[in-house]
mmCIF file of C-alpha atoms in Angstrom:
data_model
loop_
_atom_site.group_PDB
_atom_site.id
_atom_site.type_symbol
_atom_site.label_atom_id
_atom_site.label_comp_id
_atom_site.label_asym_id
_atom_site.label_seq_id
_atom_site.Cartn_x
_atom_site.Cartn_y
_atom_site.Cartn_z
ATOM 1 C CA MET D 8 43.396 14.505 -0.839
ATOM 2 C CA SER D 9 46.714 13.090 -1.953
ATOM 3 C CA THR D 10 48.589 10.348 -3.743
ATOM 4 C CA LEU D 11 51.804 8.485 -2.953
ATOM 5 C CA ASN D 12 53.929 6.161 -5.126
ATOM 6 C CA VAL D 13 54.322 2.749 -3.475
ATOM 7 C CA HIS D 14 55.088 -0.857 -4.233
ATOM 8 C CA TRP D 15 53.702 -3.905 -2.534
ATOM 9 C CA ARG D 16 54.938 -7.415 -2.071
ATOM 10 C CA HIS D 17 53.328 -10.670 -1.071
ATOM 11 C CA THR D 18 54.239 -14.318 -1.161
ATOM 12 C CA ALA D 19 53.057 -15.835 -4.408
ATOM 13 C CA PHE D 20 49.950 -17.950 -4.092
ATOM 14 C CA SER D 21 47.470 -19.861 -6.189
ATOM 15 C CA HIS D 22 43.703 -20.030 -5.891
ATOM 16 C CA ASP D 23 43.518 -23.640 -7.086
ATOM 17 C CA ALA D 24 44.190 -26.503 -4.724
ATOM 18 C CA GLY D 25 45.164 -29.056 -7.374
ATOM 19 C CA MET D 26 48.221 -31.249 -7.444
ATOM 20 C CA ARG D 27 51.429 -29.435 -8.364
ATOM 21 C CA THR D 28 54.625 -30.649 -9.912
ATOM 22 C CA ASN D 29 57.964 -29.662 -8.378
ATOM 23 C CA GLU D 30 58.366 -27.092 -11.165
ATOM 24 C CA ASP D 31 54.980 -25.515 -10.340
ATOM 25 C CA ALA D 32 55.824 -25.396 -6.643
ATOM 26 C CA ALA D 33 59.202 -23.755 -7.339
ATOM 27 C CA ARG D 34 57.513 -20.976 -9.332
ATOM 28 C CA MET D 35 55.145 -20.313 -6.442
ATOM 29 C CA ASN D 36 57.987 -19.805 -3.937
ATOM 30 C CA THR D 37 58.979 -16.438 -5.378
ATOM 31 C CA ASP D 38 57.675 -13.135 -4.120
ATOM 32 C CA ALA D 39 55.387 -11.130 -6.339
ATOM 33 C CA ALA D 40 55.895 -7.378 -6.413
ATOM 34 C CA ARG D 41 53.759 -4.634 -7.966
ATOM 35 C CA THR D 42 54.072 -0.874 -8.217
ATOM 36 C CA GLY D 43 51.346 1.714 -8.087
ATOM 37 C CA VAL D 44 49.872 4.771 -6.471
ATOM 38 C CA LEU D 45 48.210 4.899 -3.063
ATOM 39 C CA SER D 46 45.402 7.395 -3.499
ATOM 40 C CA ASP D 47 42.401 8.840 -1.734
ATOM 41 C CA GLU D 48 41.454 10.806 -4.880
ATOM 42 C CA HIS D 49 40.512 7.936 -7.233
ATOM 43 C CA GLN D 50 36.951 7.618 -8.523
ATOM 44 C CA GLU D 51 36.618 4.197 -6.850
ATOM 45 C CA VAL D 52 37.386 5.524 -3.369
ATOM 46 C CA ILE D 53 34.370 4.725 -1.205
ATOM 47 C CA ASP D 54 33.851 5.573 2.447
ATOM 48 C CA ASN D 55 36.984 7.744 2.196
ATOM 49 C CA CYS D 56 39.166 4.598 2.288
ATOM 50 C CA PRO D 57 42.324 4.905 0.130
ATOM 51 C CA VAL D 58 42.974 2.515 -2.732
ATOM 52 C CA ILE D 59 46.047 1.402 -4.653
ATOM 53 C CA VAL D 60 46.022 1.818 -8.427
ATOM 54 C CA GLU D 61 48.472 -0.566 -10.106
ATOM 55 C CA ASP D 62 50.816 1.092 -12.614
ATOM 56 C CA VAL D 63 50.805 -1.631 -15.261
ATOM 57 C CA THR D 64 47.133 -2.594 -15.382
ATOM 58 C CA GLY D 65 45.327 0.316 -13.744
ATOM 59 C CA ARG D 66 43.586 -2.209 -11.497
ATOM 60 C CA VAL D 67 42.276 -0.774 -8.232
ATOM 61 C CA TYR D 68 42.938 -2.566 -4.935
ATOM 62 C CA ARG D 69 41.371 -1.959 -1.562
ATOM 63 C CA ALA D 70 43.044 -3.385 1.543
ATOM 64 C CA ALA D 71 40.678 -6.371 1.517
ATOM 65 C CA ASP D 72 41.535 -7.150 -2.126
ATOM 66 C CA LEU D 73 45.195 -7.861 -1.392
ATOM 67 C CA PRO D 74 46.426 -11.313 -0.319
ATOM 68 C CA PRO D 75 47.048 -11.838 3.401
ATOM 69 C CA ASP D 76 50.360 -10.487 4.729
ATOM 70 C CA THR D 77 50.786 -8.048 1.826
ATOM 71 C CA ARG D 78 53.087 -5.190 2.765
ATOM 72 C CA VAL D 79 52.756 -1.845 1.051
ATOM 73 C CA VAL D 80 56.172 -0.196 0.935
ATOM 74 C CA VAL D 81 56.706 3.557 1.002
ATOM 75 C CA ASN D 82 60.082 4.146 -0.633
ATOM 76 C CA ASP D 83 60.668 7.657 0.690
ATOM 77 C CA ALA D 84 60.922 7.748 4.493
ATOM 78 C CA ASN D 85 60.002 11.451 4.373
ATOM 79 C CA HIS D 86 56.437 10.464 3.443
ATOM 80 C CA VAL D 87 55.849 7.895 6.199
ATOM 81 C CA ALA D 88 54.158 10.510 8.376
ATOM 82 C CA ASP D 89 51.896 11.767 5.565
ATOM 83 C CA PRO D 90 48.190 11.774 6.426
ATOM 84 C CA ILE D 91 47.416 9.368 3.578
ATOM 85 C CA VAL D 92 49.737 6.754 5.133
ATOM 86 C CA GLU D 93 47.970 6.953 8.483
ATOM 87 C CA HIS D 94 44.612 6.853 6.728
ATOM 88 C CA ALA D 95 45.682 3.784 4.727
ATOM 89 C CA LYS D 96 46.798 2.018 7.912
ATOM 90 C CA ARG D 97 43.416 2.675 9.515
ATOM 91 C CA SER D 98 41.766 1.313 6.354
ATOM 92 C CA GLY D 99 43.597 -2.012 6.682
ATOM 93 C CA PHE D 100 46.747 -1.648 4.567
ATOM 94 C CA GLU D 101 49.996 -2.814 6.188
ATOM 95 C CA ILE D 102 52.377 0.059 5.466
ATOM 96 C CA VAL D 103 56.145 -0.264 5.931
ATOM 97 C CA THR D 104 59.158 1.811 4.869
ATOM 98 C CA ASN D 105 61.902 0.722 2.550
ATOM 99 C CA ALA D 106 64.527 1.952 5.019
#
Protein backbone atom coordinates (compact mmCIF):
# COMPACT_ATOMS: atom_id res chain seq x y z
CA MET A 1 0.00 0.00 0.00
CA SER A 2 1.38 3.38 -0.96
CA THR A 3 0.71 6.88 -2.21
CA LEU A 4 2.52 9.11 -4.70
CA ASN A 5 2.11 12.84 -5.45
CA VAL A 6 1.29 13.40 -9.12
CA HIS A 7 -0.28 15.89 -11.48
CA TRP A 8 -2.26 15.17 -14.59
CA ARG A 9 -2.94 17.09 -17.74
CA HIS A 10 -5.47 16.78 -20.52
CA THR A 11 -6.69 18.93 -23.36
CA ALA A 12 -9.62 21.00 -22.20
CA PHE A 13 -12.97 19.76 -23.42
CA SER A 14 -16.66 20.42 -23.06
CA HIS A 15 -19.52 17.97 -22.68
CA ASP A 16 -21.98 20.16 -24.59
CA ALA A 17 -22.03 20.19 -28.36
CA GLY A 18 -23.62 23.63 -28.76
CA MET A 19 -22.44 26.48 -30.92
CA ARG A 20 -19.40 28.31 -29.56
CA THR A 21 -18.18 31.82 -30.07
CA ASN A 22 -14.52 32.45 -30.92
CA GLU A 23 -13.96 33.48 -27.30
CA ASP A 24 -15.42 30.18 -26.02
CA ALA A 25 -13.29 28.19 -28.44
CA ALA A 26 -10.13 30.05 -27.39
CA ARG A 27 -10.76 29.18 -23.73
CA MET A 28 -11.12 25.51 -24.64
CA ASN A 29 -7.71 25.38 -26.38
CA THR A 30 -5.77 25.55 -23.12
CA ASP A 31 -4.58 22.53 -21.22
CA ALA A 32 -6.16 21.76 -17.88
CA ALA A 33 -3.86 20.56 -15.12
CA ARG A 34 -4.68 19.13 -11.68
CA THR A 35 -2.60 17.93 -8.77
CA GLY A 36 -3.30 15.08 -6.41
CA VAL A 37 -2.23 11.81 -4.88
CA LEU A 38 -2.12 8.46 -6.66
CA SER A 39 -3.15 5.98 -3.99
CA ASP A 40 -4.03 2.35 -3.49
CA GLU A 41 -4.95 3.04 0.16
CA HIS A 42 -8.06 5.23 -0.31
CA GLN A 43 -11.44 4.03 0.93
CA GLU A 44 -12.82 4.13 -2.64
CA VAL A 45 -10.21 1.73 -4.01
CA ILE A 46 -12.09 -1.24 -5.43
CA ASP A 47 -10.65 -4.35 -7.03
CA ASN A 48 -7.23 -3.16 -5.82
CA CYS A 49 -7.14 -0.56 -8.63
CA PRO A 50 -5.40 2.70 -7.61
CA VAL A 51 -7.23 6.01 -7.69
CA ILE A 52 -6.19 9.65 -7.86
CA VAL A 53 -7.45 11.98 -5.14
CA GLU A 54 -7.45 15.60 -6.30
CA ASP A 55 -5.77 18.03 -3.90
CA VAL A 56 -8.20 20.93 -4.24
CA THR A 57 -11.55 19.15 -4.21
CA GLY A 58 -10.80 15.73 -2.75
CA ARG A 59 -12.57 14.21 -5.75
CA VAL A 60 -11.58 10.62 -6.52
CA TYR A 61 -10.73 9.57 -10.08
CA ARG A 62 -10.32 6.10 -11.49
CA ALA A 63 -8.58 5.66 -14.84
CA ALA A 64 -11.94 5.46 -16.63
CA ASP A 65 -13.09 8.75 -15.04
CA LEU A 66 -10.37 10.81 -16.72
CA PRO A 67 -10.79 12.29 -20.21
CA PRO A 68 -9.16 10.41 -23.09
CA ASP A 69 -5.41 11.01 -23.53
CA THR A 70 -4.95 12.19 -19.93
CA ARG A 71 -1.35 11.79 -18.82
CA VAL A 72 -0.54 11.33 -15.16
CA VAL A 73 2.88 12.83 -14.48
CA VAL A 74 5.25 11.55 -11.81
CA ASN A 75 7.51 14.47 -10.95
CA ASP A 76 10.28 12.49 -9.27
CA ALA A 77 11.98 10.07 -11.67
CA ASN A 78 13.14 8.04 -8.66
CA HIS A 79 9.55 6.87 -8.15
CA VAL A 80 8.83 5.74 -11.72
CA ALA A 81 9.73 2.15 -10.84
CA ASP A 82 7.56 2.11 -7.69
CA PRO A 83 5.06 -0.75 -7.56
CA ILE A 84 2.13 1.67 -7.40
CA VAL A 85 3.16 3.16 -10.77
CA GLU A 86 3.20 -0.25 -12.43
CA HIS A 87 -0.10 -1.11 -10.77
CA ALA A 88 -1.64 2.17 -11.99
CA LYS A 89 -0.47 1.47 -15.55
CA ARG A 90 -2.10 -1.96 -15.46
CA SER A 91 -5.28 -0.30 -14.16
CA GLY A 92 -5.47 2.00 -17.19
CA PHE A 93 -3.68 5.20 -16.15
CA GLU A 94 -1.17 6.61 -18.65
CA ILE A 95 1.85 7.36 -16.48
CA VAL A 96 4.75 9.51 -17.71
CA THR A 97 7.72 11.21 -16.03
CA ASN A 98 8.36 14.90 -15.87
CA ALA A 99 11.96 14.36 -17.01
